[in-house]
Coordinates of C-alpha atoms and ligand atoms in Angstrom, one line a residue:
M1 CA 0.0 0.0 0.0
S2 CA 1.3 3.5 -0.9
K3 CA 2.1 5.9 1.9
Q4 CA -1.0 7.8 3.2
K5 CA -1.7 11.3 4.1
V6 CA -3.4 11.2 7.5
L7 CA -5.2 13.7 9.6
I8 CA -5.7 12.9 13.3
T9 CA -7.5 15.0 15.9
G10 CA -6.5 15.2 19.6
A11 CA -2.9 14.4 19.0
S12 CA -1.6 16.2 22.1
T13 CA -1.7 13.2 24.4
G14 CA -3.0 9.6 24.7
F15 CA -4.0 7.4 21.7
G16 CA -3.8 10.4 19.3
N17 CA -0.2 11.2 20.2
I18 CA 1.0 7.6 20.1
T19 CA -0.8 6.9 16.8
A20 CA 0.6 10.0 15.1
K21 CA 4.1 8.8 15.9
L22 CA 3.5 5.2 14.9
L23 CA 1.9 6.2 11.6
A24 CA 4.8 8.6 10.8
E25 CA 7.4 6.0 11.8
N26 CA 5.8 3.8 9.2
G27 CA 6.3 6.3 6.5
H28 CA 2.9 8.0 6.4
T29 CA 2.5 11.8 6.4
V30 CA 0.7 12.8 9.5
Y31 CA -1.2 16.0 10.2
A32 CA -1.2 15.8 13.9
T33 CA -3.9 18.3 15.0
M34 CA -4.4 19.7 18.5
R35 CA -6.2 22.7 20.0
D36 CA -4.4 25.6 21.6
V37 CA -1.0 24.8 20.0
N38 CA 0.4 28.2 21.1
G39 CA -1.0 27.9 24.6
K40 CA -1.5 24.9 26.9
N41 CA -0.5 22.4 24.2
K42 CA 2.7 24.2 23.1
P43 CA 4.9 21.8 25.0
H44 CA 3.1 18.8 23.4
K45 CA 3.5 20.4 19.9
E46 CA 7.2 21.1 20.5
A47 CA 7.8 17.6 21.9
L48 CA 6.1 16.0 18.8
L49 CA 8.0 18.2 16.4
D50 CA 11.3 17.5 18.1
W51 CA 10.6 13.8 18.0
A52 CA 9.7 13.9 14.3
K53 CA 12.9 15.8 13.6
A54 CA 15.1 13.3 15.5
E55 CA 13.3 10.3 13.8
Q56 CA 13.1 12.1 10.3
A57 CA 9.4 11.3 10.5
N58 CA 6.8 13.4 8.5
I59 CA 4.6 15.0 11.1
K60 CA 3.1 18.5 10.8
V61 CA 1.3 20.0 13.8
V62 CA -1.9 22.0 13.0
E63 CA -4.1 24.0 15.3
L64 CA -7.6 22.4 15.4
D65 CA -10.3 22.6 18.0
V66 CA -13.1 20.2 17.0
T67 CA -15.7 22.3 18.7
S68 CA -15.2 25.3 16.5
D69 CA -16.4 25.6 12.9
Q70 CA -13.8 28.3 12.2
S71 CA -11.0 26.3 13.6
V72 CA -11.9 23.3 11.5
E73 CA -12.2 25.5 8.4
N74 CA -8.8 27.1 9.0
A75 CA -7.2 23.7 9.5
K76 CA -8.8 22.3 6.4
E77 CA -7.5 25.1 4.3
Q78 CA -4.0 24.9 5.7
I79 CA -3.8 21.1 5.3
L80 CA -5.4 20.9 1.8
T81 CA -3.1 23.7 0.6
D82 CA -0.1 21.6 1.9
T83 CA -1.4 18.4 0.2
N84 CA -2.5 20.0 -3.1
G85 CA -6.1 19.2 -2.2
S86 CA -5.8 15.5 -1.3
M87 CA -6.3 13.5 1.9
D88 CA -6.4 9.8 2.4
V89 CA -7.2 9.1 6.1
I90 CA -9.2 11.0 8.7
I91 CA -8.9 9.8 12.3
N92 CA -11.6 11.3 14.7
N93 CA -9.9 10.7 18.0
A94 CA -10.4 13.8 20.1
G95 CA -12.7 13.1 23.0
I96 CA -13.5 14.0 26.6
Y97 CA -14.9 11.8 29.4
G98 CA -17.5 12.8 31.9
G99 CA -18.8 10.1 34.3
G100 CA -20.9 10.2 37.4
I101 CA -24.5 10.6 38.4
Q102 CA -26.5 11.4 35.3
E103 CA -28.7 14.0 37.0
A104 CA -25.6 16.0 37.8
F105 CA -25.3 16.7 34.1
T106 CA -27.3 19.8 33.1
V107 CA -28.4 20.3 29.5
N108 CA -25.3 22.5 29.0
D109 CA -23.1 19.6 30.2
H110 CA -24.8 17.2 27.8
K111 CA -24.2 19.7 25.0
A112 CA -20.5 20.1 26.0
L113 CA -19.8 16.4 25.8
F114 CA -21.7 16.0 22.6
E115 CA -19.9 19.0 21.2
V116 CA -16.5 17.3 21.4
N117 CA -17.3 13.6 21.1
V118 CA -20.1 13.7 18.5
F119 CA -20.4 17.1 16.7
G120 CA -16.6 17.3 16.6
T121 CA -16.5 14.2 14.4
V122 CA -19.4 15.6 12.3
R123 CA -17.5 18.9 11.7
I124 CA -14.4 17.1 10.6
N125 CA -16.1 14.5 8.4
N126 CA -18.3 17.2 6.7
A127 CA -15.2 19.3 6.1
F128 CA -13.2 16.5 4.4
L129 CA -15.8 14.4 2.7
P130 CA -16.0 16.5 -0.4
T131 CA -12.3 15.8 -0.9
L132 CA -12.6 12.1 -0.3
R133 CA -15.7 11.9 -2.5
K134 CA -13.9 13.6 -5.3
Q135 CA -11.0 11.1 -5.0
K136 CA -13.5 8.2 -4.8
S137 CA -11.3 6.7 -2.1
G138 CA -10.3 7.3 1.5
L139 CA -10.8 6.0 5.1
I140 CA -12.5 7.6 8.1
I141 CA -11.6 6.0 11.4
Q142 CA -13.9 6.8 14.3
I143 CA -12.6 6.3 17.8
S144 CA -15.6 5.0 19.7
S145 CA -15.4 2.9 22.9
I146 CA -16.7 -0.4 24.3
L147 CA -19.0 2.1 26.0
G148 CA -20.5 2.8 22.6
R149 CA -21.9 -0.8 22.9
V150 CA -22.6 -1.5 26.6
I151 CA -23.8 0.6 29.5
I152 CA -21.7 0.5 32.6
P153 CA -23.5 2.4 35.4
F154 CA -22.2 5.9 36.1
G155 CA -21.0 6.3 32.5
G156 CA -22.7 9.7 32.7
V157 CA -23.3 11.2 29.4
Y158 CA -20.1 9.8 27.8
D159 CA -21.8 6.5 27.0
A160 CA -24.6 8.3 25.1
T161 CA -22.0 10.2 23.1
K162 CA -20.2 7.0 22.0
W163 CA -23.5 5.2 21.2
T164 CA -24.3 8.2 19.0
V165 CA -20.8 7.9 17.4
E166 CA -21.5 4.2 16.7
A167 CA -24.9 5.0 15.0
L168 CA -23.6 7.9 12.9
S169 CA -20.5 5.9 11.8
E170 CA -22.3 2.8 10.8
N171 CA -24.8 4.9 8.8
L172 CA -21.9 6.7 7.1
A173 CA -20.2 3.4 6.3
Y174 CA -23.3 2.2 4.3
E175 CA -23.7 5.5 2.4
L176 CA -20.0 5.8 1.6
K177 CA -19.3 2.2 0.5
P178 CA -20.5 2.7 -3.1
L179 CA -18.3 5.8 -3.3
G180 CA -15.1 3.8 -2.5
I181 CA -14.7 5.3 1.0
D182 CA -14.3 3.1 4.1
V183 CA -15.5 3.9 7.6
A184 CA -13.8 1.9 10.4
I185 CA -15.0 2.1 14.1
V186 CA -12.4 1.4 16.8
Q187 CA -13.7 0.3 20.2
P188 CA -11.0 0.5 22.9
G189 CA -11.6 -1.0 26.4
P190 CA -10.2 0.8 29.5
F191 CA -6.7 2.2 29.0
L192 CA -4.6 4.5 31.1
T193 CA -4.2 7.7 29.2
D194 CA -4.6 11.4 30.1
L195 CA -8.4 11.0 29.8
V196 CA -8.8 10.3 33.5
N197 CA -6.8 13.5 34.4
K198 CA -9.0 15.7 32.3
L199 CA -12.4 14.5 33.6
Y200 CA -15.3 16.8 32.6
Q201 CA -17.0 18.0 35.8
P202 CA -20.8 18.5 35.5
E203 CA -22.4 21.7 36.8
N204 CA -24.7 19.9 39.3
L205 CA -22.0 17.8 41.0
S206 CA -23.4 18.3 44.6
I207 CA -26.5 16.3 43.6
V208 CA -24.4 13.2 44.3
N209 CA -25.0 13.8 48.1
E210 CA -28.7 13.0 47.5
Y211 CA -28.0 9.7 45.8
G212 CA -27.5 7.5 49.0
K213 CA -26.6 3.9 48.1
S214 CA -26.0 4.8 44.4
A215 CA -23.5 7.4 45.4
E216 CA -21.6 4.7 47.4
Y217 CA -21.6 2.4 44.3
L218 CA -20.3 5.3 42.2
K219 CA -17.5 5.9 44.7
Q220 CA -16.6 2.2 44.8
F221 CA -16.8 1.9 41.0
S222 CA -14.6 5.0 40.4
Q223 CA -12.0 3.7 42.8
N224 CA -12.0 0.2 41.1
F225 CA -11.7 1.8 37.7
I226 CA -8.7 3.9 38.7
N227 CA -7.1 0.9 40.4
T228 CA -7.6 -1.2 37.3
V229 CA -6.2 1.3 34.8
S230 CA -3.4 2.3 37.0
D231 CA -2.1 -1.2 37.6
P232 CA 1.2 -1.4 35.8
N233 CA 0.4 -5.0 34.9
I234 CA -2.8 -4.0 33.1
P235 CA -2.9 -6.0 29.8
N236 CA -4.5 -3.1 27.9
K237 CA -1.6 -0.8 26.6
P238 CA -2.4 2.3 24.6
E239 CA 0.1 1.2 22.0
Q240 CA -2.4 -1.6 21.1
V241 CA -4.9 1.0 19.9
A242 CA -2.2 2.7 17.7
D243 CA -1.3 -0.8 16.3
A244 CA -4.9 -1.5 15.4
I245 CA -5.2 1.9 13.7
L246 CA -2.0 1.4 11.7
K247 CA -3.4 -2.0 10.6
L248 CA -6.6 -0.4 9.4
V249 CA -4.7 2.3 7.6
E250 CA -2.5 -0.3 5.8
T251 CA -5.4 -2.6 4.9
Q252 CA -6.6 -2.5 1.3
N253 CA -9.6 -0.2 0.7
G254 CA -12.9 -2.1 0.7
T255 CA -11.7 -4.9 2.8
R256 CA -11.5 -3.3 6.2
P257 CA -13.6 -4.5 9.1
L258 CA -16.4 -2.1 10.2
R259 CA -15.6 -2.5 13.9
T260 CA -12.3 -3.3 15.6
V261 CA -12.4 -4.1 19.4
V262 CA -9.1 -3.3 21.2
D263 CA -9.4 -4.8 24.7
K264 CA -8.1 -7.6 26.8
L265 CA -10.2 -6.9 30.0
M266 CA -13.9 -7.1 29.2
G267 CA -14.1 -10.8 28.3
G268 CA -15.4 -10.4 24.8
V269 CA -18.8 -8.8 25.6
T270 CA -18.4 -6.1 22.9
E271 CA -17.6 -8.8 20.3
I272 CA -20.9 -10.6 21.1
I273 CA -22.9 -7.5 20.6
N274 CA -21.0 -6.6 17.4
D275 CA -21.5 -10.1 16.0
T276 CA -25.2 -10.0 16.8
S277 CA -25.7 -6.6 15.4
S278 CA -23.7 -7.5 12.3
N279 CA -26.1 -10.4 11.6
V280 CA -29.2 -8.4 12.3
Q281 CA -28.0 -5.6 10.0
A282 CA -27.2 -8.0 7.2
G283 CA -30.7 -9.4 7.3
L284 CA -32.2 -5.9 7.5
L285 CA -30.3 -4.6 4.6
Q286 CA -31.2 -7.7 2.6
N287 CA -34.9 -7.1 3.3
F288 CA -34.6 -3.6 2.0
G289 CA -32.7 -4.7 -1.1
L290 CA -29.6 -2.8 0.2
S291 CA -27.2 -5.8 0.6
E292 CA -24.6 -4.1 -1.6
L293 CA -24.2 -1.3 1.0
N294 CA -23.2 -3.9 3.7
S295 CA -19.7 -3.2 4.9
N296 CA -17.5 -6.0 5.9
N297 CA -18.8 -6.5 9.4
S298 CA -16.2 -9.0 10.6
E299 CA -14.1 -7.8 13.5
I300 CA -10.5 -8.1 14.6
I301 CA -10.5 -9.4 18.1
N302 CA -7.5 -8.6 20.1
N303 CA -7.7 -11.0 23.0
Ligands
NAP1 N1 -8.6 5.9 27.6 C1 -9.6 5.1 27.5 O1 -9.8 4.2 28.3 C2 -10.5 5.1 26.3 C3 -11.4 4.1 26.1 C4 -12.3 4.1 25.0 C5 -12.3 5.2 24.1 N2 -11.4 6.2 24.4 C6 -11.5 7.4 23.4 O2 -10.2 7.6 22.9 C7 -10.0 8.9 22.4 C8 -8.7 9.5 22.9 O3 -8.7 9.5 24.3 P1 -7.5 9.2 25.2 O4 -7.8 8.1 26.1 O5 -6.2 9.1 24.4 O6 -7.4 10.5 26.1 P2 -6.5 11.8 26.1 O7 -5.1 11.5 26.4 O8 -7.2 12.7 27.1 O9 -6.7 12.4 24.6 C9 -7.8 13.1 24.2 C10 -7.4 14.0 23.2 O10 -8.6 14.8 22.7 C11 -8.2 16.1 22.7 N3 -9.4 17.0 22.8 C12 -10.3 17.2 23.8 N4 -11.1 18.2 23.4 C13 -10.7 18.7 22.2 C14 -11.2 19.7 21.4 N5 -12.2 20.5 21.7 N6 -10.6 19.9 20.2 C15 -9.5 19.1 19.8 N7 -9.0 18.1 20.6 C16 -9.6 17.9 21.8 C17 -7.3 16.3 23.9 O11 -6.6 17.5 23.8 P3 -6.3 18.5 25.1 O12 -5.0 18.0 25.6 O13 -6.2 19.9 24.5 O14 -7.5 18.4 26.0 C18 -6.4 15.1 23.7 O15 -5.5 15.3 22.7 C19 -11.3 9.6 22.9 O16 -12.2 9.8 21.9 C20 -11.8 8.7 24.0 O17 -13.2 8.9 24.2 C21 -10.6 6.2 25.4

């Protein structure tokens, strides 16, 4: 496969940062986007550029806040000018986590989480789809979560954002298949990244004091989660997510799995739901005479 031009969002830390490096190490040209590159993310920008220089890897850092139409537009212009109007791979990775008692999340809190995790991906996809459609090729990778498939109590509004990402991504996959564009959904399990250090705090946090036994379960669950992801022997390593993304990027167009689970902790529950859903969808599409839109629903299972 030829070397790809890749845009990734949220490349300051976590999966985005590791993936940007892995893709560039493998010869791809990476537009590693992050917000606030001249402010709080300046050290991350400089570290990434220093690394790229030392490794002679092709990484360009571009300012991009996925919540801002103007920021997406500016980044698009800058990147497409640099690539003479082409782009091969879009990776929607930027995300924030907000867990806890659901009632603590006001409407504004719901909007804030959806703004990044859902509308952020819509902004990016709508900005770059005209380019991919013109090329009649391309790949959109959507970083979802196993929490896009199951509900673990106290997932707050985060679970709802990732379920929405799943729905929008699968729909997009069907519509884009005849146009030669792949959509691949990546579903990581729990990993230690900066996500837990940047928890979104809902406006009505004090409501938790009125939740009695549920508040106790929340406390216990939060502690267990932190203990699990902080355990140095945890089998889930963020590099596995980057490896799965690299594999998707380097797989031939039209043959990529729709969903890729990256997890060694959850005992395969997501795979069961994915398999069931895949069978149901195949039947549904057949009933509507739309079987040709069916994406390859088989999954890579990483455990
Ligand atoms: N870690 C896990 O266990 C896990 C599991 C399943 C799915 N995921 C998903 O994986 C993706 C990456 O998360 P991570 O675990 O690597 O956490 P992370 O280290 O916190 O990375 C999240 C990235 O998103 C960026 N971001 C947040 N708001 C943004 C905005 N408005 N515009 C542009 N970028 C923004 C962050 O930038 P700033 O530094 O500027 O905030 C950061 O670069 C997320 O979509 C997350 O939901 C994570």
